[in-house]
């Protein structure tokens, strides 16, 4: 880990990404060290959450610690008081901050103004905990990561950005099918390109979902309307209407391909009605693996 915080996949060197996936896999089997005994973790959530909140609360409990859940209504991050004041107060009272925020800048301020680890539990730009859990799921499903072809269909959002970076870090080919104006932001894409070049893997953007999915080992999608994008809902539904992952589209992937979705899923929008129950779907194993990936991250940050 480059620093005391985990805000992005880029906080890990490419080889550290594979190491973190291995560590998560080991912890899934052997359990976690009780590094949080007598310690407290603040969970700041500006947006709703099921998987992230529950997996962090369970993980902290497994490590012997205590969680304090702080919703936007409780603390009004940046509204009731500035992010820097929240950071300086929590720095004196708790041992780790886990934060889900609208603006990635809030995370950066929390990280800069504290001495304790800050973990990104989703921002507008990145969801690195999800991406590490996803690599664990892929390696369990396929037995390896290097040389796999991942096709991501849909919005080039926080999920797509972290997934592109994490695939590029471990030598997994990554192809995104996204409409022109919804491609992954250039900062993340350029860094993913550097990492893919180093690992001699493929990183490609196409506009045709069929081209992306053709022969893929993993087909992945996420919502079209992320938390915070609600005002663009009608426009987005129109733009993405040809980007739904259906059984037919899945049929173009490799015979042994798996289907992934970080959830929550909107049946009838980005996925057809039965995709989550399709024989290729690993979405619930994927949800569980958030726990193991985050335990590995917390262990690394606390022992580092
Ligand atoms: N892209 C989605 C991910 C939800 C886990 C969002 O930001 O709302």
PDB file of C-alpha atoms and ligand atoms in Angstrom:
ATOM      1  CA  UNK A   1       0.000   0.000   0.000  1.00  0.00           C
ATOM      2  CA  UNK A   2       1.438   3.337  -1.037  1.00  0.00           C
ATOM      3  CA  UNK A   3       0.068   5.296   1.956  1.00  0.00           C
ATOM      4  CA  UNK A   4      -2.131   4.952   5.038  1.00  0.00           C
ATOM      5  CA  UNK A   5      -5.388   5.038   3.024  1.00  0.00           C
ATOM      6  CA  UNK A   6      -7.220   2.965   0.418  1.00  0.00           C
ATOM      7  CA  UNK A   7      -9.133   5.370  -1.808  1.00  0.00           C
ATOM      8  CA  UNK A   8      -8.397   3.867  -5.212  1.00  0.00           C
ATOM      9  CA  UNK A   9      -6.911   0.754  -6.835  1.00  0.00           C
ATOM     10  CA  UNK A  10      -4.007   3.074  -7.696  1.00  0.00           C
ATOM     11  CA  UNK A  11      -3.084   3.106  -3.985  1.00  0.00           C
ATOM     12  CA  UNK A  12      -1.777  -0.390  -4.723  1.00  0.00           C
ATOM     13  CA  UNK A  13       1.082  -1.172  -7.079  1.00  0.00           C
ATOM     14  CA  UNK A  14      -0.050  -3.637  -9.781  1.00  0.00           C
ATOM     15  CA  UNK A  15       1.594  -6.620  -8.056  1.00  0.00           C
ATOM     16  CA  UNK A  16       0.053  -5.635  -4.728  1.00  0.00           C
ATOM     17  CA  UNK A  17      -3.394  -6.017  -6.316  1.00  0.00           C
ATOM     18  CA  UNK A  18      -2.736  -9.740  -6.940  1.00  0.00           C
ATOM     19  CA  UNK A  19      -1.254 -10.078  -3.445  1.00  0.00           C
ATOM     20  CA  UNK A  20      -4.388  -8.537  -1.937  1.00  0.00           C
ATOM     21  CA  UNK A  21      -6.614 -10.992  -3.825  1.00  0.00           C
ATOM     22  CA  UNK A  22      -4.470 -13.890  -2.543  1.00  0.00           C
ATOM     23  CA  UNK A  23      -4.679 -12.536   0.995  1.00  0.00           C
ATOM     24  CA  UNK A  24      -8.476 -12.215   0.733  1.00  0.00           C
ATOM     25  CA  UNK A  25      -8.696 -15.792  -0.509  1.00  0.00           C
ATOM     26  CA  UNK A  26      -6.564 -17.036   2.408  1.00  0.00           C
ATOM     27  CA  UNK A  27      -8.635 -15.086   4.933  1.00  0.00           C
ATOM     28  CA  UNK A  28     -11.813 -16.537   3.498  1.00  0.00           C
ATOM     29  CA  UNK A  29     -10.502 -19.987   4.446  1.00  0.00           C
ATOM     30  CA  UNK A  30      -8.415 -19.312   7.559  1.00  0.00           C
ATOM     31  CA  UNK A  31     -10.257 -16.365   9.163  1.00  0.00           C
ATOM     32  CA  UNK A  32      -8.965 -12.922  10.109  1.00  0.00           C
ATOM     33  CA  UNK A  33      -6.546 -11.657  12.775  1.00  0.00           C
ATOM     34  CA  UNK A  34      -8.205  -9.718  15.617  1.00  0.00           C
ATOM     35  CA  UNK A  35      -6.396  -6.497  14.781  1.00  0.00           C
ATOM     36  CA  UNK A  36      -9.335  -4.299  15.769  1.00  0.00           C
ATOM     37  CA  UNK A  37      -9.638  -5.556  19.366  1.00  0.00           C
ATOM     38  CA  UNK A  38     -10.663  -2.551  21.505  1.00  0.00           C
ATOM     39  CA  UNK A  39     -10.797  -0.301  18.423  1.00  0.00           C
ATOM     40  CA  UNK A  40     -13.570   1.656  16.727  1.00  0.00           C
ATOM     41  CA  UNK A  41     -14.387   2.148  13.053  1.00  0.00           C
ATOM     42  CA  UNK A  42     -16.536   5.075  11.873  1.00  0.00           C
ATOM     43  CA  UNK A  43     -18.749   4.193   8.910  1.00  0.00           C
ATOM     44  CA  UNK A  44     -19.742   7.422   7.155  1.00  0.00           C
ATOM     45  CA  UNK A  45     -22.502   6.814   4.599  1.00  0.00           C
ATOM     46  CA  UNK A  46     -23.793   9.745   2.554  1.00  0.00           C
ATOM     47  CA  UNK A  47     -25.648   7.265   0.312  1.00  0.00           C
ATOM     48  CA  UNK A  48     -27.656   4.077   1.004  1.00  0.00           C
ATOM     49  CA  UNK A  49     -25.942   0.698   1.259  1.00  0.00           C
ATOM     50  CA  UNK A  50     -26.687  -2.980   1.839  1.00  0.00           C
ATOM     51  CA  UNK A  51     -23.599  -5.011   0.884  1.00  0.00           C
ATOM     52  CA  UNK A  52     -20.961  -2.468   1.828  1.00  0.00           C
ATOM     53  CA  UNK A  53     -22.393  -1.580   5.203  1.00  0.00           C
ATOM     54  CA  UNK A  54     -23.167  -5.150   6.249  1.00  0.00           C
ATOM     55  CA  UNK A  55     -19.853  -6.574   5.011  1.00  0.00           C
ATOM     56  CA  UNK A  56     -17.853  -3.879   6.801  1.00  0.00           C
ATOM     57  CA  UNK A  57     -19.841  -4.284  10.024  1.00  0.00           C
ATOM     58  CA  UNK A  58     -19.396  -8.066   9.928  1.00  0.00           C
ATOM     59  CA  UNK A  59     -15.695  -7.762   9.032  1.00  0.00           C
ATOM     60  CA  UNK A  60     -14.979  -5.290  11.827  1.00  0.00           C
ATOM     61  CA  UNK A  61     -16.783  -7.564  14.275  1.00  0.00           C
ATOM     62  CA  UNK A  62     -14.728 -10.575  13.087  1.00  0.00           C
ATOM     63  CA  UNK A  63     -11.583  -8.543  13.717  1.00  0.00           C
ATOM     64  CA  UNK A  64     -12.685  -7.718  17.267  1.00  0.00           C
ATOM     65  CA  UNK A  65     -13.686  -4.089  16.667  1.00  0.00           C
ATOM     66  CA  UNK A  66     -16.706  -1.888  17.090  1.00  0.00           C
ATOM     67  CA  UNK A  67     -18.544   0.074  14.351  1.00  0.00           C
ATOM     68  CA  UNK A  68     -20.188   3.475  14.615  1.00  0.00           C
ATOM     69  CA  UNK A  69     -22.578   4.063  11.714  1.00  0.00           C
ATOM     70  CA  UNK A  70     -22.944   7.713  10.742  1.00  0.00           C
ATOM     71  CA  UNK A  71     -25.543   8.555   8.115  1.00  0.00           C
ATOM     72  CA  UNK A  72     -25.725  11.864   6.296  1.00  0.00           C
ATOM     73  CA  UNK A  73     -28.668  12.758   8.530  1.00  0.00           C
ATOM     74  CA  UNK A  74     -26.442  12.214  11.584  1.00  0.00           C
ATOM     75  CA  UNK A  75     -23.383  14.216  10.607  1.00  0.00           C
ATOM     76  CA  UNK A  76     -24.240  16.257   7.483  1.00  0.00           C
ATOM     77  CA  UNK A  77     -20.764  15.881   5.975  1.00  0.00           C
ATOM     78  CA  UNK A  78     -19.896  19.246   4.381  1.00  0.00           C
ATOM     79  CA  UNK A  79     -23.324  20.660   5.220  1.00  0.00           C
ATOM     80  CA  UNK A  80     -23.706  20.662   8.992  1.00  0.00           C
ATOM     81  CA  UNK A  81     -19.959  21.110   9.296  1.00  0.00           C
ATOM     82  CA  UNK A  82     -17.000  21.110   6.923  1.00  0.00           C
ATOM     83  CA  UNK A  83     -15.394  17.777   5.979  1.00  0.00           C
ATOM     84  CA  UNK A  84     -12.114  18.927   7.526  1.00  0.00           C
ATOM     85  CA  UNK A  85     -13.750  19.400  10.957  1.00  0.00           C
ATOM     86  CA  UNK A  86     -15.401  15.972  10.762  1.00  0.00           C
ATOM     87  CA  UNK A  87     -12.003  14.502   9.857  1.00  0.00           C
ATOM     88  CA  UNK A  88     -10.129  16.158  12.734  1.00  0.00           C
ATOM     89  CA  UNK A  89     -12.741  15.131  15.312  1.00  0.00           C
ATOM     90  CA  UNK A  90     -12.916  11.498  14.142  1.00  0.00           C
ATOM     91  CA  UNK A  91      -9.112  11.331  14.018  1.00  0.00           C
ATOM     92  CA  UNK A  92      -9.085  11.795  17.793  1.00  0.00           C
ATOM     93  CA  UNK A  93     -11.881   9.357  18.563  1.00  0.00           C
ATOM     94  CA  UNK A  94     -11.758   6.370  16.220  1.00  0.00           C
ATOM     95  CA  UNK A  95      -9.118   4.131  14.616  1.00  0.00           C
ATOM     96  CA  UNK A  96     -10.370   3.732  11.027  1.00  0.00           C
ATOM     97  CA  UNK A  97     -12.783   5.684   8.794  1.00  0.00           C
ATOM     98  CA  UNK A  98     -14.812   3.900   6.111  1.00  0.00           C
ATOM     99  CA  UNK A  99     -16.676   6.424   3.951  1.00  0.00           C
ATOM    100  CA  UNK A 100     -19.221   6.344   1.104  1.00  0.00           C
ATOM    101  CA  UNK A 101     -19.449   9.824  -0.373  1.00  0.00           C
ATOM    102  CA  UNK A 102     -20.933  11.756  -3.273  1.00  0.00           C
ATOM    103  CA  UNK A 103     -17.687  13.547  -4.057  1.00  0.00           C
ATOM    104  CA  UNK A 104     -14.326  11.786  -4.155  1.00  0.00           C
ATOM    105  CA  UNK A 105     -12.814  15.072  -2.895  1.00  0.00           C
ATOM    106  CA  UNK A 106     -14.495  14.501   0.479  1.00  0.00           C
ATOM    107  CA  UNK A 107     -12.531  11.246   0.800  1.00  0.00           C
ATOM    108  CA  UNK A 108      -9.304  13.013  -0.093  1.00  0.00           C
ATOM    109  CA  UNK A 109      -9.957  15.637   2.576  1.00  0.00           C
ATOM    110  CA  UNK A 110     -10.745  12.944   5.151  1.00  0.00           C
ATOM    111  CA  UNK A 111      -7.473  11.229   4.231  1.00  0.00           C
ATOM    112  CA  UNK A 112      -5.372  14.399   4.294  1.00  0.00           C
ATOM    113  CA  UNK A 113      -6.735  15.664   7.594  1.00  0.00           C
ATOM    114  CA  UNK A 114      -6.340  12.424   9.559  1.00  0.00           C
ATOM    115  CA  UNK A 115      -3.577  10.153  10.789  1.00  0.00           C
ATOM    116  CA  UNK A 116      -5.765   7.035  10.716  1.00  0.00           C
ATOM    117  CA  UNK A 117      -6.589   4.846   7.669  1.00  0.00           C
ATOM    118  CA  UNK A 118      -9.450   6.034   5.454  1.00  0.00           C
ATOM    119  CA  UNK A 119     -11.150   3.457   3.201  1.00  0.00           C
ATOM    120  CA  UNK A 120     -13.278   4.299   0.167  1.00  0.00           C
ATOM    121  CA  UNK A 121     -16.656   2.569   0.469  1.00  0.00           C
ATOM    122  CA  UNK A 122     -17.730   4.070  -2.922  1.00  0.00           C
ATOM    123  CA  UNK A 123     -17.417   7.563  -4.343  1.00  0.00           C
ATOM    124  CA  UNK A 124     -18.529   9.136  -7.600  1.00  0.00           C
ATOM    125  CA  UNK A 125     -15.190   8.072  -9.141  1.00  0.00           C
ATOM    126  CA  UNK A 126     -14.242   4.735  -7.636  1.00  0.00           C
ATOM    127  CA  UNK A 127     -15.319   1.617  -5.768  1.00  0.00           C
ATOM    128  CA  UNK A 128     -12.011  -0.156  -5.139  1.00  0.00           C
ATOM    129  CA  UNK A 129     -13.282  -2.543  -2.431  1.00  0.00           C
ATOM    130  CA  UNK A 130     -15.821  -3.851  -4.923  1.00  0.00           C
ATOM    131  CA  UNK A 131     -13.141  -4.317  -7.590  1.00  0.00           C
ATOM    132  CA  UNK A 132     -10.897  -6.375  -5.284  1.00  0.00           C
ATOM    133  CA  UNK A 133     -13.823  -8.574  -4.269  1.00  0.00           C
ATOM    134  CA  UNK A 134     -14.635  -8.965  -7.974  1.00  0.00           C
ATOM    135  CA  UNK A 135     -11.134 -10.198  -8.781  1.00  0.00           C
ATOM    136  CA  UNK A 136     -11.462 -12.743  -5.970  1.00  0.00           C
ATOM    137  CA  UNK A 137     -14.770 -13.933  -7.453  1.00  0.00           C
ATOM    138  CA  UNK A 138     -13.264 -14.215 -10.932  1.00  0.00           C
ATOM    139  CA  UNK A 139     -10.252 -16.145  -9.703  1.00  0.00           C
ATOM    140  CA  UNK A 140     -12.503 -18.555  -7.779  1.00  0.00           C
ATOM    141  CA  UNK A 141     -14.815 -19.034 -10.765  1.00  0.00           C
ATOM    142  CA  UNK A 142     -12.120 -19.386 -13.420  1.00  0.00           C
ATOM    143  CA  UNK A 143      -9.111 -20.641 -11.423  1.00  0.00           C
ATOM    144  CA  UNK A 144      -6.854 -17.781 -12.572  1.00  0.00           C
ATOM    145  CA  UNK A 145      -6.915 -14.091 -13.526  1.00  0.00           C
ATOM    146  CA  UNK A 146      -4.134 -13.634 -16.046  1.00  0.00           C
ATOM    147  CA  UNK A 147      -5.336 -13.940 -19.626  1.00  0.00           C
ATOM    148  CA  UNK A 148      -9.082 -13.852 -18.829  1.00  0.00           C
ATOM    149  CA  UNK A 149     -11.257 -11.602 -20.953  1.00  0.00           C
ATOM    150  CA  UNK A 150     -13.679  -9.415 -18.971  1.00  0.00           C
ATOM    151  CA  UNK A 151     -16.451  -7.650 -20.899  1.00  0.00           C
ATOM    152  CA  UNK A 152     -18.105  -4.789 -19.032  1.00  0.00           C
ATOM    153  CA  UNK A 153     -21.336  -3.592 -20.634  1.00  0.00           C
ATOM    154  CA  UNK A 154     -22.861  -0.243 -19.666  1.00  0.00           C
ATOM    155  CA  UNK A 155     -21.959   2.966 -17.896  1.00  0.00           C
ATOM    156  CA  UNK A 156     -18.259   3.885 -17.576  1.00  0.00           C
ATOM    157  CA  UNK A 157     -18.861   4.792 -13.943  1.00  0.00           C
ATOM    158  CA  UNK A 158     -17.150   4.231 -10.565  1.00  0.00           C
ATOM    159  CA  UNK A 159     -17.501   0.437 -10.903  1.00  0.00           C
ATOM    160  CA  UNK A 160     -16.134   0.364 -14.460  1.00  0.00           C
ATOM    161  CA  UNK A 161     -13.190   2.616 -13.530  1.00  0.00           C
ATOM    162  CA  UNK A 162     -12.077   0.505 -10.568  1.00  0.00           C
ATOM    163  CA  UNK A 163     -12.650  -2.722 -12.487  1.00  0.00           C
ATOM    164  CA  UNK A 164     -10.585  -1.510 -15.471  1.00  0.00           C
ATOM    165  CA  UNK A 165      -7.742  -0.539 -13.128  1.00  0.00           C
ATOM    166  CA  UNK A 166      -7.873  -3.786 -11.191  1.00  0.00           C
ATOM    167  CA  UNK A 167      -8.049  -6.017 -14.292  1.00  0.00           C
ATOM    168  CA  UNK A 168      -5.162  -4.107 -15.887  1.00  0.00           C
ATOM    169  CA  UNK A 169      -3.125  -4.557 -12.692  1.00  0.00           C
ATOM    170  CA  UNK A 170      -3.347  -8.357 -12.787  1.00  0.00           C
ATOM    171  CA  UNK A 171      -3.030  -9.007 -16.524  1.00  0.00           C
ATOM    172  CA  UNK A 172      -6.719  -9.604 -17.203  1.00  0.00           C
ATOM    173  CA  UNK A 173      -8.020  -8.314 -20.553  1.00  0.00           C
ATOM    174  CA  UNK A 174     -10.715  -5.670 -20.090  1.00  0.00           C
ATOM    175  CA  UNK A 175     -13.140  -4.552 -22.781  1.00  0.00           C
ATOM    176  CA  UNK A 176     -15.832  -2.012 -22.046  1.00  0.00           C
ATOM    177  CA  UNK A 177     -18.873  -1.466 -24.257  1.00  0.00           C
ATOM    178  CA  UNK A 178     -20.198   1.982 -23.403  1.00  0.00           C
ATOM    179  CA  UNK A 179     -21.895   4.777 -25.346  1.00  0.00           C
ATOM    180  CA  UNK A 180     -19.540   7.578 -26.464  1.00  0.00           C
ATOM    181  CA  UNK A 181     -20.275  10.073 -23.686  1.00  0.00           C
ATOM    182  CA  UNK A 182     -20.277   7.475 -20.937  1.00  0.00           C
ATOM    183  CA  UNK A 183     -16.792   6.062 -21.221  1.00  0.00           C
ATOM    184  CA  UNK A 184     -14.487   5.696 -18.171  1.00  0.00           C
ATOM    185  CA  UNK A 185     -12.994   9.107 -17.152  1.00  0.00           C
ATOM    186  CA  UNK A 186      -9.601   9.669 -18.746  1.00  0.00           C
ATOM    187  CA  UNK A 187      -7.512   9.798 -15.536  1.00  0.00           C
ATOM    188  CA  UNK A 188      -8.541   6.248 -14.595  1.00  0.00           C
ATOM    189  CA  UNK A 189      -8.429   5.006 -18.204  1.00  0.00           C
ATOM    190  CA  UNK A 190      -4.914   6.319 -18.850  1.00  0.00           C
ATOM    191  CA  UNK A 191      -3.588   4.718 -15.657  1.00  0.00           C
ATOM    192  CA  UNK A 192      -5.349   1.466 -16.579  1.00  0.00           C
ATOM    193  CA  UNK A 193      -3.685   1.706 -20.008  1.00  0.00           C
ATOM    194  CA  UNK A 194      -0.235   2.070 -18.385  1.00  0.00           C
ATOM    195  CA  UNK A 195      -0.880  -0.939 -16.157  1.00  0.00           C
ATOM    196  CA  UNK A 196      -2.255  -3.056 -19.014  1.00  0.00           C
ATOM    197  CA  UNK A 197       0.793  -2.197 -21.116  1.00  0.00           C
ATOM    198  CA  UNK A 198       3.079  -3.286 -18.263  1.00  0.00           C
ATOM    199  CA  UNK A 199       1.194  -6.604 -17.918  1.00  0.00           C
ATOM    200  CA  UNK A 200       0.841  -7.047 -21.707  1.00  0.00           C
ATOM    201  CA  UNK A 201      -2.925  -7.319 -21.377  1.00  0.00           C
ATOM    202  CA  UNK A 202      -5.668  -5.794 -23.489  1.00  0.00           C
ATOM    203  CA  UNK A 203      -7.625  -2.668 -22.565  1.00  0.00           C
ATOM    204  CA  UNK A 204     -10.243  -1.695 -25.075  1.00  0.00           C
ATOM    205  CA  UNK A 205     -13.320   0.518 -25.428  1.00  0.00           C
ATOM    206  CA  UNK A 206     -15.986  -0.333 -27.992  1.00  0.00           C
ATOM    207  CA  UNK A 207     -19.539   0.907 -28.512  1.00  0.00           C
ATOM    208  CA  UNK A 208     -21.072  -2.427 -29.515  1.00  0.00           C
ATOM    209  CA  UNK A 209     -21.928  -4.748 -26.584  1.00  0.00           C
ATOM    210  CA  UNK A 210     -21.790  -7.797 -28.883  1.00  0.00           C
ATOM    211  CA  UNK A 211     -18.219  -7.027 -29.856  1.00  0.00           C
ATOM    212  CA  UNK A 212     -17.208  -6.741 -26.218  1.00  0.00           C
ATOM    213  CA  UNK A 213     -18.940  -9.927 -25.090  1.00  0.00           C
ATOM    214  CA  UNK A 214     -17.774 -12.106 -28.004  1.00  0.00           C
ATOM    215  CA  UNK A 215     -15.725 -14.932 -26.453  1.00  0.00           C
ATOM    216  CA  UNK A 216     -15.574 -13.252 -23.007  1.00  0.00           C
ATOM    217  CA  UNK A 217     -14.875 -15.265 -19.834  1.00  0.00           C
ATOM    218  CA  UNK A 218     -16.689 -12.768 -17.617  1.00  0.00           C
ATOM    219  CA  UNK A 219     -19.638 -10.532 -18.541  1.00  0.00           C
ATOM    220  CA  UNK A 220     -20.191  -7.723 -16.064  1.00  0.00           C
ATOM    221  CA  UNK A 221     -22.718  -4.932 -15.784  1.00  0.00           C
ATOM    222  CA  UNK A 222     -23.820  -2.246 -13.342  1.00  0.00           C
ATOM    223  CA  UNK A 223     -26.793   0.089 -13.012  1.00  0.00           C
ATOM    224  CA  UNK A 224     -27.347   2.774 -15.646  1.00  0.00           C
ATOM    225  CA  UNK A 225     -28.387   5.318 -13.032  1.00  0.00           C
ATOM    226  CA  UNK A 226     -25.898   5.473 -10.202  1.00  0.00           C
ATOM    227  CA  UNK A 227     -26.633   7.093  -6.857  1.00  0.00           C
ATOM    228  CA  UNK A 228     -26.378  10.808  -7.585  1.00  0.00           C
ATOM    229  CA  UNK A 229     -27.373  10.470 -11.282  1.00  0.00           C
ATOM    230  CA  UNK A 230     -31.119  10.346 -10.613  1.00  0.00           C
ATOM    231  CA  UNK A 231     -31.815  13.646 -12.387  1.00  0.00           C
ATOM    232  CA  UNK A 232     -30.477  12.131 -15.633  1.00  0.00           C
ATOM    233  CA  UNK A 233     -32.602   8.982 -15.306  1.00  0.00           C
ATOM    234  CA  UNK A 234     -34.811   9.438 -18.399  1.00  0.00           C
ATOM    235  CA  UNK A 235     -31.929  10.419 -20.647  1.00  0.00           C
ATOM    236  CA  UNK A 236     -29.804   7.513 -19.390  1.00  0.00           C
ATOM    237  CA  UNK A 237     -32.543   4.944 -19.934  1.00  0.00           C
ATOM    238  CA  UNK A 238     -32.694   6.074 -23.565  1.00  0.00           C
ATOM    239  CA  UNK A 239     -28.940   6.154 -24.144  1.00  0.00           C
ATOM    240  CA  UNK A 240     -28.340   2.732 -22.575  1.00  0.00           C
ATOM    241  CA  UNK A 241     -31.383   0.922 -23.984  1.00  0.00           C
ATOM    242  CA  UNK A 242     -29.191  -1.217 -26.275  1.00  0.00           C
ATOM    243  CA  UNK A 243     -26.781  -2.091 -23.461  1.00  0.00           C
ATOM    244  CA  UNK A 244     -28.953  -4.548 -21.528  1.00  0.00           C
ATOM    245  CA  UNK A 245     -27.279  -7.836 -20.610  1.00  0.00           C
ATOM    246  CA  UNK A 246     -29.670 -10.595 -21.696  1.00  0.00           C
ATOM    247  CA  UNK A 247     -29.450 -14.358 -22.047  1.00  0.00           C
ATOM    248  CA  UNK A 248     -28.945 -13.828 -25.798  1.00  0.00           C
ATOM    249  CA  UNK A 249     -26.012 -11.468 -25.292  1.00  0.00           C
ATOM    250  CA  UNK A 250     -24.553 -13.869 -22.722  1.00  0.00           C
ATOM    251  CA  UNK A 251     -24.791 -16.578 -25.397  1.00  0.00           C
ATOM    252  CA  UNK A 252     -22.008 -14.829 -27.339  1.00  0.00           C
ATOM    253  CA  UNK A 253     -19.581 -15.227 -24.447  1.00  0.00           C
ATOM    254  CA  UNK A 254     -17.453 -18.332 -23.861  1.00  0.00           C
ATOM    255  CA  UNK A 255     -19.484 -21.450 -22.931  1.00  0.00           C
ATOM    256  CA  UNK A 256     -18.011 -21.404 -19.436  1.00  0.00           C
ATOM    257  CA  UNK A 257     -18.378 -17.630 -18.954  1.00  0.00           C
ATOM    258  CA  UNK A 258     -19.728 -16.177 -15.726  1.00  0.00           C
ATOM    259  CA  UNK A 259     -22.093 -13.261 -15.255  1.00  0.00           C
ATOM    260  CA  UNK A 260     -21.311 -10.623 -12.625  1.00  0.00           C
ATOM    261  CA  UNK A 261     -23.110  -7.574 -11.221  1.00  0.00           C
ATOM    262  CA  UNK A 262     -22.080  -5.556  -8.174  1.00  0.00           C
ATOM    263  CA  UNK A 263     -25.789  -4.995  -7.275  1.00  0.00           C
ATOM    264  CA  UNK A 264     -28.283  -3.564  -6.580  1.00  0.00           C
ATOM    265  CA  UNK A 265     -29.575  -4.836  -9.920  1.00  0.00           C
ATOM    266  CA  UNK A 266     -32.525  -3.403 -11.792  1.00  0.00           C
ATOM    267  CA  UNK A 267     -34.246  -6.240 -13.612  1.00  0.00           C
ATOM    268  CA  UNK A 268     -35.613  -5.045 -16.944  1.00  0.00           C
ATOM    269  CA  UNK A 269     -33.037  -2.225 -17.160  1.00  0.00           C
ATOM    270  CA  UNK A 270     -29.340  -3.129 -17.311  1.00  0.00           C
ATOM    271  CA  UNK A 271     -30.212  -6.825 -16.938  1.00  0.00           C
ATOM    272  CA  UNK A 272     -33.051  -8.878 -18.336  1.00  0.00           C
ATOM    273  CA  UNK A 273     -35.554 -10.291 -15.865  1.00  0.00           C
ATOM    274  CA  UNK A 274     -33.779 -13.624 -15.185  1.00  0.00           C
ATOM    275  CA  UNK A 275     -30.078 -12.843 -15.612  1.00  0.00           C
ATOM    276  CA  UNK A 276     -29.326 -12.959 -11.890  1.00  0.00           C
ATOM    277  CA  UNK A 277     -30.685 -16.514 -11.774  1.00  0.00           C
ATOM    278  CA  UNK A 278     -28.988 -17.588 -15.025  1.00  0.00           C
ATOM    279  CA  UNK A 279     -26.747 -20.662 -14.714  1.00  0.00           C
ATOM    280  CA  UNK A 280     -23.731 -18.417 -15.405  1.00  0.00           C
ATOM    281  CA  UNK A 281     -24.513 -15.973 -12.575  1.00  0.00           C
ATOM    282  CA  UNK A 282     -22.078 -15.697  -9.658  1.00  0.00           C
ATOM    283  CA  UNK A 283     -23.568 -12.484  -8.252  1.00  0.00           C
ATOM    284  CA  UNK A 284     -24.233 -13.767  -4.742  1.00  0.00           C
ATOM    285  CA  UNK A 285     -20.752 -15.255  -4.333  1.00  0.00           C
ATOM    286  CA  UNK A 286     -19.567 -11.886  -5.612  1.00  0.00           C
ATOM    287  CA  UNK A 287     -21.553 -10.091  -2.883  1.00  0.00           C
ATOM    288  CA  UNK A 288     -20.045 -12.344  -0.193  1.00  0.00           C
ATOM    289  CA  UNK A 289     -16.522 -11.732  -1.437  1.00  0.00           C
ATOM    290  CA  UNK A 290     -16.798  -8.048  -0.523  1.00  0.00           C
ATOM    291  CA  UNK A 291     -16.331  -9.177   3.091  1.00  0.00           C
ATOM    292  CA  UNK A 292     -13.133 -11.116   2.422  1.00  0.00           C
ATOM    293  CA  UNK A 293     -11.600  -8.430   0.209  1.00  0.00           C
ATOM    294  CA  UNK A 294     -12.296  -5.723   2.782  1.00  0.00           C
ATOM    295  CA  UNK A 295     -10.914  -7.853   5.604  1.00  0.00           C
ATOM    296  CA  UNK A 296      -7.701  -8.184   3.609  1.00  0.00           C
ATOM    297  CA  UNK A 297      -7.574  -4.417   3.055  1.00  0.00           C
ATOM    298  CA  UNK A 298      -8.202  -3.596   6.717  1.00  0.00           C
ATOM    299  CA  UNK A 299      -5.553  -6.113   7.785  1.00  0.00           C
ATOM    300  CA  UNK A 300      -3.041  -4.593   5.408  1.00  0.00           C
ATOM    301  CA  UNK A 301      -3.772  -1.034   6.525  1.00  0.00           C
ATOM    302  CA  UNK A 302      -3.689  -1.893  10.228  1.00  0.00           C
ATOM    303  CA  UNK A 303      -0.501  -3.911  10.115  1.00  0.00           C
ATOM    304  CA  UNK A 304       1.294  -1.679   7.600  1.00  0.00           C
TER     305      UNK A 304
HETATM  306  N1  LIG B   1     -22.533   2.597  -9.797  1.00  0.00           N
HETATM  307  C1  LIG B   1     -23.365   2.327  -8.645  1.00  0.00           C
HETATM  308  C2  LIG B   1     -22.737   1.270  -7.783  1.00  0.00           C
HETATM  309  C3  LIG B   1     -23.576   0.820  -6.617  1.00  0.00           C
HETATM  310  C4  LIG B   1     -22.879  -0.172  -5.719  1.00  0.00           C
HETATM  311  C5  LIG B   1     -23.583   3.610  -7.868  1.00  0.00           C
HETATM  312  O1  LIG B   1     -22.639   4.373  -7.701  1.00  0.00           O
HETATM  313  O2  LIG B   1     -24.702   3.854  -7.434  1.00  0.00           O
END
